PDB file of C-alpha atoms in Angstrom:
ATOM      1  CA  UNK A1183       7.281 -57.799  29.301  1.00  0.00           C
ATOM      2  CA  UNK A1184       6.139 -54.950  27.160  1.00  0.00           C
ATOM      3  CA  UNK A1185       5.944 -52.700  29.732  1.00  0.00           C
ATOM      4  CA  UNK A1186       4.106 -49.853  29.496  1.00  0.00           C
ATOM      5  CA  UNK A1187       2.027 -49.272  26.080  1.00  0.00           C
ATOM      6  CA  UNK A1188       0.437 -46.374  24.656  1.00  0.00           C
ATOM      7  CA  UNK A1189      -2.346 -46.397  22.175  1.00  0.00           C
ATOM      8  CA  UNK A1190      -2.454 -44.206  19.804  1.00  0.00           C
ATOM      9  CA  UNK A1191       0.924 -42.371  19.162  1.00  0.00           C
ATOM     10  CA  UNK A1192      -0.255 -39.662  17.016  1.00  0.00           C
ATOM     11  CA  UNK A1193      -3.533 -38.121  17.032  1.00  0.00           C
ATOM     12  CA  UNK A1194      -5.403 -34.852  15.321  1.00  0.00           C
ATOM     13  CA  UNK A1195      -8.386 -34.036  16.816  1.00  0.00           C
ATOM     14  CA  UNK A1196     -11.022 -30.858  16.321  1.00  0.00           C
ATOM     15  CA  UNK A1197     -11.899 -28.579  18.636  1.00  0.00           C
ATOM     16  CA  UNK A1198     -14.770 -29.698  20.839  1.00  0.00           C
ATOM     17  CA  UNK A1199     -14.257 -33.613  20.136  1.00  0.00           C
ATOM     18  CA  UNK A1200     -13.488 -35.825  22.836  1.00  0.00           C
ATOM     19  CA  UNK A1201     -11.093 -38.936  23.035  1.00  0.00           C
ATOM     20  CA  UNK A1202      -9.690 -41.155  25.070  1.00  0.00           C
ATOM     21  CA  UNK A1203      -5.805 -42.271  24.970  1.00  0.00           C
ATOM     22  CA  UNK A1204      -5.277 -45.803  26.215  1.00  0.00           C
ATOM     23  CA  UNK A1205      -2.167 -46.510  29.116  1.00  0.00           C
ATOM     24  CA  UNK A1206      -1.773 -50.613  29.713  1.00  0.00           C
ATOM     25  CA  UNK A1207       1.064 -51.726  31.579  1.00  0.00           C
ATOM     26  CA  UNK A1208       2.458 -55.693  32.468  1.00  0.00           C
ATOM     27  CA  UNK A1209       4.231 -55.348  35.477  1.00  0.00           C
ATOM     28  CA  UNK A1210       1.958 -55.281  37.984  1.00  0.00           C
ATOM     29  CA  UNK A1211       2.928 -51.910  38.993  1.00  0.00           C
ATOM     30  CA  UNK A1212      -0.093 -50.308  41.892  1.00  0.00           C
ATOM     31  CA  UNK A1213       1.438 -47.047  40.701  1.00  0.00           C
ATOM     32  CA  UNK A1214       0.313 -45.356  37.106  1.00  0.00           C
ATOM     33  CA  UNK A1215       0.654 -41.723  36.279  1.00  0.00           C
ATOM     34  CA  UNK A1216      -0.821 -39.461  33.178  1.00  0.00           C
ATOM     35  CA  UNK A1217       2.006 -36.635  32.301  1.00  0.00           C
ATOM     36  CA  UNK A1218       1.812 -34.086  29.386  1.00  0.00           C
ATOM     37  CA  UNK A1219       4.835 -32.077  27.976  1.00  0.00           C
ATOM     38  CA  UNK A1220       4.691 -29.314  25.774  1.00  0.00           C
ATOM     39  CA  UNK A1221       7.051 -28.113  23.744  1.00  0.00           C
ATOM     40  CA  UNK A1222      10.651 -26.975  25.376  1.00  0.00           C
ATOM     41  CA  UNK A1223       9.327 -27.866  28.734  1.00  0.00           C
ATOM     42  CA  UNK A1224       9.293 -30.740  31.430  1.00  0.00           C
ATOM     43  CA  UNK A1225       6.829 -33.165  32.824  1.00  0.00           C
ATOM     44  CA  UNK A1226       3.849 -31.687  34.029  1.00  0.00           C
ATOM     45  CA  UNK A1227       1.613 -34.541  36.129  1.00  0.00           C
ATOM     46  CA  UNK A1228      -2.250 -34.631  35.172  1.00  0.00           C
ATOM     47  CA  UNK A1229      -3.514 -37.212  37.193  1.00  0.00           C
ATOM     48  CA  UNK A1230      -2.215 -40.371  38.890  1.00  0.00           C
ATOM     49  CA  UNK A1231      -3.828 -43.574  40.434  1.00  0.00           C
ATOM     50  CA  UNK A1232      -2.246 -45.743  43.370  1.00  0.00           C
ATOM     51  CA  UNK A1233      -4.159 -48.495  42.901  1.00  0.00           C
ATOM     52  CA  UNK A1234      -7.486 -50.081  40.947  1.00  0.00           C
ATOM     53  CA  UNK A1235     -10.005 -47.836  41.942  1.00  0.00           C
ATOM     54  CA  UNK A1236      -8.338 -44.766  43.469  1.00  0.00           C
ATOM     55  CA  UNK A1237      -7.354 -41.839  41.417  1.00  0.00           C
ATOM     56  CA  UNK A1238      -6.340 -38.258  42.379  1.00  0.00           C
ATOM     57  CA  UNK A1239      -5.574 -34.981  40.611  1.00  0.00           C
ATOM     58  CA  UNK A1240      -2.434 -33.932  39.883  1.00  0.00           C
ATOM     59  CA  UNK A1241      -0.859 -30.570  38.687  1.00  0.00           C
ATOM     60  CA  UNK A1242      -2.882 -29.553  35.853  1.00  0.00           C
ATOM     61  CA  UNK A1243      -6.278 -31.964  35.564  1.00  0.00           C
ATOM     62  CA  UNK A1244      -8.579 -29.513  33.746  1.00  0.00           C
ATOM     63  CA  UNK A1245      -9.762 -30.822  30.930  1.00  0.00           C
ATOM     64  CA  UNK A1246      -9.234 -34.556  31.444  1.00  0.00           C
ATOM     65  CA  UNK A1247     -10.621 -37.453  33.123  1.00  0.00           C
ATOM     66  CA  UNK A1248      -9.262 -40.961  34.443  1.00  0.00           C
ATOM     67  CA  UNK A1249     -10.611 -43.901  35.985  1.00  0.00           C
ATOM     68  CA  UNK A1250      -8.508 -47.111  37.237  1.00  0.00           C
ATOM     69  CA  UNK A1251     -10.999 -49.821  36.808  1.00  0.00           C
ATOM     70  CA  UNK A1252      -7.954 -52.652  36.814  1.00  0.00           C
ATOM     71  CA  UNK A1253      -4.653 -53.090  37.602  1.00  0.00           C
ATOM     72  CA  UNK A1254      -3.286 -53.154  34.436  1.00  0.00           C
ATOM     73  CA  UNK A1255      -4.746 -49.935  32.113  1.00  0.00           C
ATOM     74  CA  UNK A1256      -5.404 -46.535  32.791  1.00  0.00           C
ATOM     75  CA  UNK A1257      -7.360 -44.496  30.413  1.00  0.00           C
ATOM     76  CA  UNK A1258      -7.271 -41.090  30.045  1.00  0.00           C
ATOM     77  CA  UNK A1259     -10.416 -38.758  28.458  1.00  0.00           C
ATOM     78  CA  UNK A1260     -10.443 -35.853  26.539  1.00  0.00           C
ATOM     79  CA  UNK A1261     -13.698 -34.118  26.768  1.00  0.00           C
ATOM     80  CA  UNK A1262     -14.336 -30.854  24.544  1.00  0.00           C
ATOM     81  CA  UNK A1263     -10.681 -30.634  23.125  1.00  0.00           C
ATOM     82  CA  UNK A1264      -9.127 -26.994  23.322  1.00  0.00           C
ATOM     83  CA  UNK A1265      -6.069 -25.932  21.569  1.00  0.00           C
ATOM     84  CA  UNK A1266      -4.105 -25.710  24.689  1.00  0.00           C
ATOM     85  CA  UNK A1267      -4.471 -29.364  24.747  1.00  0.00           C
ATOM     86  CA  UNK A1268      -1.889 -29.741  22.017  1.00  0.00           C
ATOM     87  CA  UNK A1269       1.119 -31.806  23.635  1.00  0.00           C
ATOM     88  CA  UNK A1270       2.674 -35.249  23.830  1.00  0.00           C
ATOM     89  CA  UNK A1271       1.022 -37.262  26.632  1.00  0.00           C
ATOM     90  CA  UNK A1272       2.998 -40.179  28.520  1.00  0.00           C
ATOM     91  CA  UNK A1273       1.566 -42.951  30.688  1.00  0.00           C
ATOM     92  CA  UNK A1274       3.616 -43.990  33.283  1.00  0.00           C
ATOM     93  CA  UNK A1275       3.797 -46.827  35.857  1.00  0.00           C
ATOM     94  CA  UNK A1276       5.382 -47.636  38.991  1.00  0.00           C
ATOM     95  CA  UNK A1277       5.953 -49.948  42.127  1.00  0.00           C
ATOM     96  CA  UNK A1278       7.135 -48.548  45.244  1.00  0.00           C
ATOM     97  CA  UNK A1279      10.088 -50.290  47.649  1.00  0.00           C
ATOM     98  CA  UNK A1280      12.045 -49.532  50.955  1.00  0.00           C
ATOM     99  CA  UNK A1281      10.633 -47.869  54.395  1.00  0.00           C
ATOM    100  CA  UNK A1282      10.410 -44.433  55.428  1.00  0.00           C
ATOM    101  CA  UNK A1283      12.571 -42.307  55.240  1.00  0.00           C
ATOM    102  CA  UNK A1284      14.203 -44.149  52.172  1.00  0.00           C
ATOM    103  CA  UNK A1285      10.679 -45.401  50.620  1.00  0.00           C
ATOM    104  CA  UNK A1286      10.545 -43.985  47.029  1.00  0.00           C
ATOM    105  CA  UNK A1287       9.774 -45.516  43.233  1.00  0.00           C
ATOM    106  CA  UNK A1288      10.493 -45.663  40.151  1.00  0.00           C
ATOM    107  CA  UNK A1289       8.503 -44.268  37.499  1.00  0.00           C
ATOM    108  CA  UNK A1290       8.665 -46.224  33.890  1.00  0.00           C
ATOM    109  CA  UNK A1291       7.886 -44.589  30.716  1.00  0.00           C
ATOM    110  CA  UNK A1292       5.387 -45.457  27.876  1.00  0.00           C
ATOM    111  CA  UNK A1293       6.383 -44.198  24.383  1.00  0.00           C
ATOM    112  CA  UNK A1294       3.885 -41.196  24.333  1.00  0.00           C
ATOM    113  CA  UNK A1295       1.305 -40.174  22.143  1.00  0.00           C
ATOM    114  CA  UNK A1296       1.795 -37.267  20.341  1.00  0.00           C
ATOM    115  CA  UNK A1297      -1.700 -34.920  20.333  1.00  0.00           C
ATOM    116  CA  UNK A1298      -2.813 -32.274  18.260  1.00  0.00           C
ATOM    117  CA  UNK A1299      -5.919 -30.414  18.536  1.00  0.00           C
ATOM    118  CA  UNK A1300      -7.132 -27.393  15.662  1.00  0.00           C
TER     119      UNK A1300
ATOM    120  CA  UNK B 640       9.993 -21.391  43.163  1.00  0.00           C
ATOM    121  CA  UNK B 641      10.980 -23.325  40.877  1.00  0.00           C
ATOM    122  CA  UNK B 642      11.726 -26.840  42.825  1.00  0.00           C
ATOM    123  CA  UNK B 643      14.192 -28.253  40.097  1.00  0.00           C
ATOM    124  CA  UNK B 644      16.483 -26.035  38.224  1.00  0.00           C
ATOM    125  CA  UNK B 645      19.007 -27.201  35.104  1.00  0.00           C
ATOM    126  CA  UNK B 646      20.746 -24.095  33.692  1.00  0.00           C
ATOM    127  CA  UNK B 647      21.959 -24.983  30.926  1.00  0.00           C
ATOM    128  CA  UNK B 648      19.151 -25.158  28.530  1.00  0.00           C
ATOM    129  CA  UNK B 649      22.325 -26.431  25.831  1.00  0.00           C
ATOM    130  CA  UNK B 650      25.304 -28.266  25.817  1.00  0.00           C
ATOM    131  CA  UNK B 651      28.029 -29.841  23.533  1.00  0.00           C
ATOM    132  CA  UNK B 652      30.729 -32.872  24.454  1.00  0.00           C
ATOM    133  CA  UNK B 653      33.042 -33.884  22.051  1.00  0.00           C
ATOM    134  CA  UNK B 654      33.054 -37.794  21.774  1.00  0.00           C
ATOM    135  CA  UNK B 655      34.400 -39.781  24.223  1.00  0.00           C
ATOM    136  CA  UNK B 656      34.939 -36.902  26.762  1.00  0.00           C
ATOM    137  CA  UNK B 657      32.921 -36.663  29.906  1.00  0.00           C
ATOM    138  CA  UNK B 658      30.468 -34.053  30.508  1.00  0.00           C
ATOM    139  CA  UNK B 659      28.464 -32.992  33.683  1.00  0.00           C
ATOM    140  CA  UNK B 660      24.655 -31.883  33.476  1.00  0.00           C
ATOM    141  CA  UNK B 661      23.878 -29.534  36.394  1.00  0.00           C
ATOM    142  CA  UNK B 662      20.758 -29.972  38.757  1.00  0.00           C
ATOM    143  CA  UNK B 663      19.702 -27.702  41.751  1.00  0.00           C
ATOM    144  CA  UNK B 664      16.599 -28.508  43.388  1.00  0.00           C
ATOM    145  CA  UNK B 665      14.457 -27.142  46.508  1.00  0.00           C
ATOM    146  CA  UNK B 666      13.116 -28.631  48.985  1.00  0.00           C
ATOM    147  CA  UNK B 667      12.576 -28.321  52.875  1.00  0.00           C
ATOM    148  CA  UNK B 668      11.767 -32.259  52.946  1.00  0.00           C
ATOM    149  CA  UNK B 669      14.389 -34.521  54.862  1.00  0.00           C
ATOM    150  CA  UNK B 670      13.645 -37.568  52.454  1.00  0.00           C
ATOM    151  CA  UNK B 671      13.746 -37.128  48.918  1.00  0.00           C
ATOM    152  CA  UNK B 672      14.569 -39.154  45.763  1.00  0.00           C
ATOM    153  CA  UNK B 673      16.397 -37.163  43.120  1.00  0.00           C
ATOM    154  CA  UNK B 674      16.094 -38.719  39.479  1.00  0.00           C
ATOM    155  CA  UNK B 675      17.347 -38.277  35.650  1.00  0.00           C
ATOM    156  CA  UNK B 676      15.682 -39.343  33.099  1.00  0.00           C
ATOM    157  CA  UNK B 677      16.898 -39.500  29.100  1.00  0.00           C
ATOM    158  CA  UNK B 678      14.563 -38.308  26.159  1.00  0.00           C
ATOM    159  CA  UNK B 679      16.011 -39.121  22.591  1.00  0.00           C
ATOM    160  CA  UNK B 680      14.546 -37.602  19.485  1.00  0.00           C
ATOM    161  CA  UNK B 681      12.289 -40.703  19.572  1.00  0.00           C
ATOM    162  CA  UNK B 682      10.253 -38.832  22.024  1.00  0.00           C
ATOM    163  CA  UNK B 683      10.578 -42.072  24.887  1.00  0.00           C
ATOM    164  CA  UNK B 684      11.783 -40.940  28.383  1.00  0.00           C
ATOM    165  CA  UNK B 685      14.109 -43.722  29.343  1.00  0.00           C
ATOM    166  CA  UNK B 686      15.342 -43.853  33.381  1.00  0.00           C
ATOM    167  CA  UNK B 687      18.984 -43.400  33.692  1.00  0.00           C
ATOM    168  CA  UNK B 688      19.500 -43.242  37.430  1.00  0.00           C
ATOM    169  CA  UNK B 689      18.341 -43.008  41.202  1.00  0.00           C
ATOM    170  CA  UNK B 690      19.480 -40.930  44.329  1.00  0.00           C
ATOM    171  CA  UNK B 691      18.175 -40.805  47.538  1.00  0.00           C
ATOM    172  CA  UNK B 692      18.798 -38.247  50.277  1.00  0.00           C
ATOM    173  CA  UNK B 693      19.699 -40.799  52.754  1.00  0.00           C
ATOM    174  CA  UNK B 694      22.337 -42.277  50.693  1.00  0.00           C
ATOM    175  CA  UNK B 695      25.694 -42.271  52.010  1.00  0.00           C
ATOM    176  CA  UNK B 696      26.782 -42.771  48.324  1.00  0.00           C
ATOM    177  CA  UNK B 697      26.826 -41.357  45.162  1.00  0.00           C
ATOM    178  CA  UNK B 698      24.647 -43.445  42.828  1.00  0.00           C
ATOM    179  CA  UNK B 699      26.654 -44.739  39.599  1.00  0.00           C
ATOM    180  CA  UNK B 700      24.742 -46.900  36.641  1.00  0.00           C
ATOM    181  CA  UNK B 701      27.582 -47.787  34.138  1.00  0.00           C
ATOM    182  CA  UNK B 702      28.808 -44.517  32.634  1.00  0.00           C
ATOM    183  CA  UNK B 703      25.859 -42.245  34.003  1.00  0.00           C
ATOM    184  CA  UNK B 704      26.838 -41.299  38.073  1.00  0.00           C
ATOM    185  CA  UNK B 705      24.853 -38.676  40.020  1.00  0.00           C
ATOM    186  CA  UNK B 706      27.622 -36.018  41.927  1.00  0.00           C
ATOM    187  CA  UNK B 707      25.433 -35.519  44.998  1.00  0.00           C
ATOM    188  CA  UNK B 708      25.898 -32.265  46.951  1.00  0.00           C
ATOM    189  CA  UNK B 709      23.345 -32.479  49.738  1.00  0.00           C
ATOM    190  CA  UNK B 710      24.099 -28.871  51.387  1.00  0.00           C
ATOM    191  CA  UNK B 711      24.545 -27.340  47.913  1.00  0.00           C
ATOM    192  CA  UNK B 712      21.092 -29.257  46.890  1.00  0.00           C
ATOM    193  CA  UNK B 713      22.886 -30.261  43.713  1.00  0.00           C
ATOM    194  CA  UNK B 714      22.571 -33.608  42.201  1.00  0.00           C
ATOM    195  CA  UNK B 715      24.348 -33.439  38.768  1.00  0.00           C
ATOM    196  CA  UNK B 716      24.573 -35.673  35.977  1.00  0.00           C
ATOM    197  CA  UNK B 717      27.848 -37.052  35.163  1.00  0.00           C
ATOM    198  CA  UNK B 718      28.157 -39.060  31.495  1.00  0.00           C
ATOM    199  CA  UNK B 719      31.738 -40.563  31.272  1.00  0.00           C
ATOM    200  CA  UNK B 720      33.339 -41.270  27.351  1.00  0.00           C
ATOM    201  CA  UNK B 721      30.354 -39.814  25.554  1.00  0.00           C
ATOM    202  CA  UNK B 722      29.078 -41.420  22.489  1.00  0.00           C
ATOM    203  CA  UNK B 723      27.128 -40.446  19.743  1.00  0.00           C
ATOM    204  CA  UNK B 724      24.078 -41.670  21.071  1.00  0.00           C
ATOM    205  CA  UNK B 725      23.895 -39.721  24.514  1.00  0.00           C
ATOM    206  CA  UNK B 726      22.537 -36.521  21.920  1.00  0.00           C
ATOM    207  CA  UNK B 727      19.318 -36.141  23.746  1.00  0.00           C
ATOM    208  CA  UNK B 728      17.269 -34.180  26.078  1.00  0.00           C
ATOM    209  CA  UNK B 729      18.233 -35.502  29.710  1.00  0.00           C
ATOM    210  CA  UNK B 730      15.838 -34.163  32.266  1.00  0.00           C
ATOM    211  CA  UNK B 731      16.495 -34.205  36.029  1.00  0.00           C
ATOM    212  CA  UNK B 732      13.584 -34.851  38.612  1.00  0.00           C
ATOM    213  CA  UNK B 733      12.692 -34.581  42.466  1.00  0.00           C
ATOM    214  CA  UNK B 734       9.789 -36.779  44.324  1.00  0.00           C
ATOM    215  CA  UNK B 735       9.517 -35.426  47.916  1.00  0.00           C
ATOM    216  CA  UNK B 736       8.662 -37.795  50.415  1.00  0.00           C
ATOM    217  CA  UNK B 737       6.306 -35.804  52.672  1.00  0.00           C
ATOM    218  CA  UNK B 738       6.739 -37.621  55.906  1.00  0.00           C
ATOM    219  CA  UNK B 739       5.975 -41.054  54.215  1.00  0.00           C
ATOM    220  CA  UNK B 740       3.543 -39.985  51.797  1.00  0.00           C
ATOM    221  CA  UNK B 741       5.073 -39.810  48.716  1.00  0.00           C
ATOM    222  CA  UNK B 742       5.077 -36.780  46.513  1.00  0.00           C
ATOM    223  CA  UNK B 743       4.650 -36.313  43.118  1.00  0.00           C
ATOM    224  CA  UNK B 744       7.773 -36.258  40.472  1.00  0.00           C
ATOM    225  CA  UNK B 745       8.446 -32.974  39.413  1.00  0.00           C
ATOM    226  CA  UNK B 746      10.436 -32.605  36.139  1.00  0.00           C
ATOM    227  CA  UNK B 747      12.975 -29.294  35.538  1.00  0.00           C
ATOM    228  CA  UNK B 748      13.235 -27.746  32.327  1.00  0.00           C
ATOM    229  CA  UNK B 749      15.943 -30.300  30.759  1.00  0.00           C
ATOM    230  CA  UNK B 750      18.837 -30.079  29.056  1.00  0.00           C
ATOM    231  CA  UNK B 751      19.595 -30.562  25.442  1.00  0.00           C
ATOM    232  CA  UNK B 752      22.863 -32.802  25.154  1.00  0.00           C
ATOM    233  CA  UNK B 753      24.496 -32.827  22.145  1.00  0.00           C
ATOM    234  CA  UNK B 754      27.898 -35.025  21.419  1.00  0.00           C
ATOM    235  CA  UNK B 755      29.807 -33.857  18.496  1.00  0.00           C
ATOM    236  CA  UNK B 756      32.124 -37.137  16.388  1.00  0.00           C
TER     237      UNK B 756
END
């Protein structure tokens, strides 16, 4: 398994171009999740998908866009690229296990791609 | 509020000494999953290790175990005989399980581990 792959890890783009940053992952996991960190800080989630076809927003989604059209990949657009957009973006997938009240999941990791936007 | 909170934005273990990683967190959720997650220079976030708030037990993976203090809504990191390679940022997150729908992960602030030879 590869897991979860990111295409591509570094990136420059100008302000006002838009781009989309690729997220495929092998294991079959319903689960997928677009995160961006900036520098010093955590995690923050942008969007996340439970399953082909569903999508919802997550903490900070301004600025991007995502559809689930498979199982497998999750892209995630750029429109109009700001400065503030500067970060390293990670794709993330995973399957959920156990019942209620000990029902959670584990999130897996792609390597990140690494944006910069002047 | 801040729902996860690691204090110590720093730390330094000599090799092959243990070290502890602190994490508070907040929630008024019953069923929770508490998580830490290593983040080498590489820039990869790798899983380390699992807790959930129904577990009678702390959760151990190898050398990484997670002291879980349910009333003191602690759930630190504990590295046994440090090596080199544990120098990284090690970042502790909460997913709340919202009477069966799940929550999303929230990350704290992480904490940069450094082990000296």
């Amino acid at each position: 398994n590869a897991g979860v792959t990111q295409t591509p890890k570094f990136r420059i783009l100008k302000i006002g171009q838009s781009m989309t940053l690729q997220c495929t992952q092998d294991m079959n996991h319903n689960y997928m999740y677009w995160y961006r960190q900036d520098p010093g800080m955590g995690l923050k989630l942008i969007y996340y998908s439970v399953g082909a076809g569903i999508t919802d927003k997550g903490e900070v989604p301004n600025g991007y866009n995502v559809s689930r059209s498979t199982t497998e990949d999750f892209p995630l657009r750029l429109e109009l690229a700001a400065p503030s957009q500067t970060s390293v973006y990670f794709c993330a997938s995973s399957y959920s296990w156990g019942d209620y009240p000990r029902r959670t999941d584990t999130q897996y990791f792609g390597p990140g791609t690494r944006l910069t936007v002047l | 509020a801040q729902k996860i909170t690691q204090t110590q934005p720093g730390m330094f273990v000599q090799e092959k000494e243990a070290v502890t990683l602190d994490c508070t967190y907040d929630t008024s959720d019953q069923s929770y999953g508490l998580f830490w997650y290593k983040q080498p220079s590489s820039g990869e976030m790798i899983f380390l290790i699992y807790q959930g708030s129904y577990d009678e037990q702390n959760a151990t993976e190898g050398r990484y175990s997670l002291n879980f203090q349910k009333a003191r809504k602690s759930a630190n990191l504990v590295i046994s005989a440090s090596q080199l390679g544990d120098s990284a940022m090690y970042f502790c997150a909460m997913r709340e399980n919202n009477g069966g729908s799940q929550g999303n992960l929230i990350f704290g602030k992480g904490t940069k581990l450094s082990v000296k030879p």
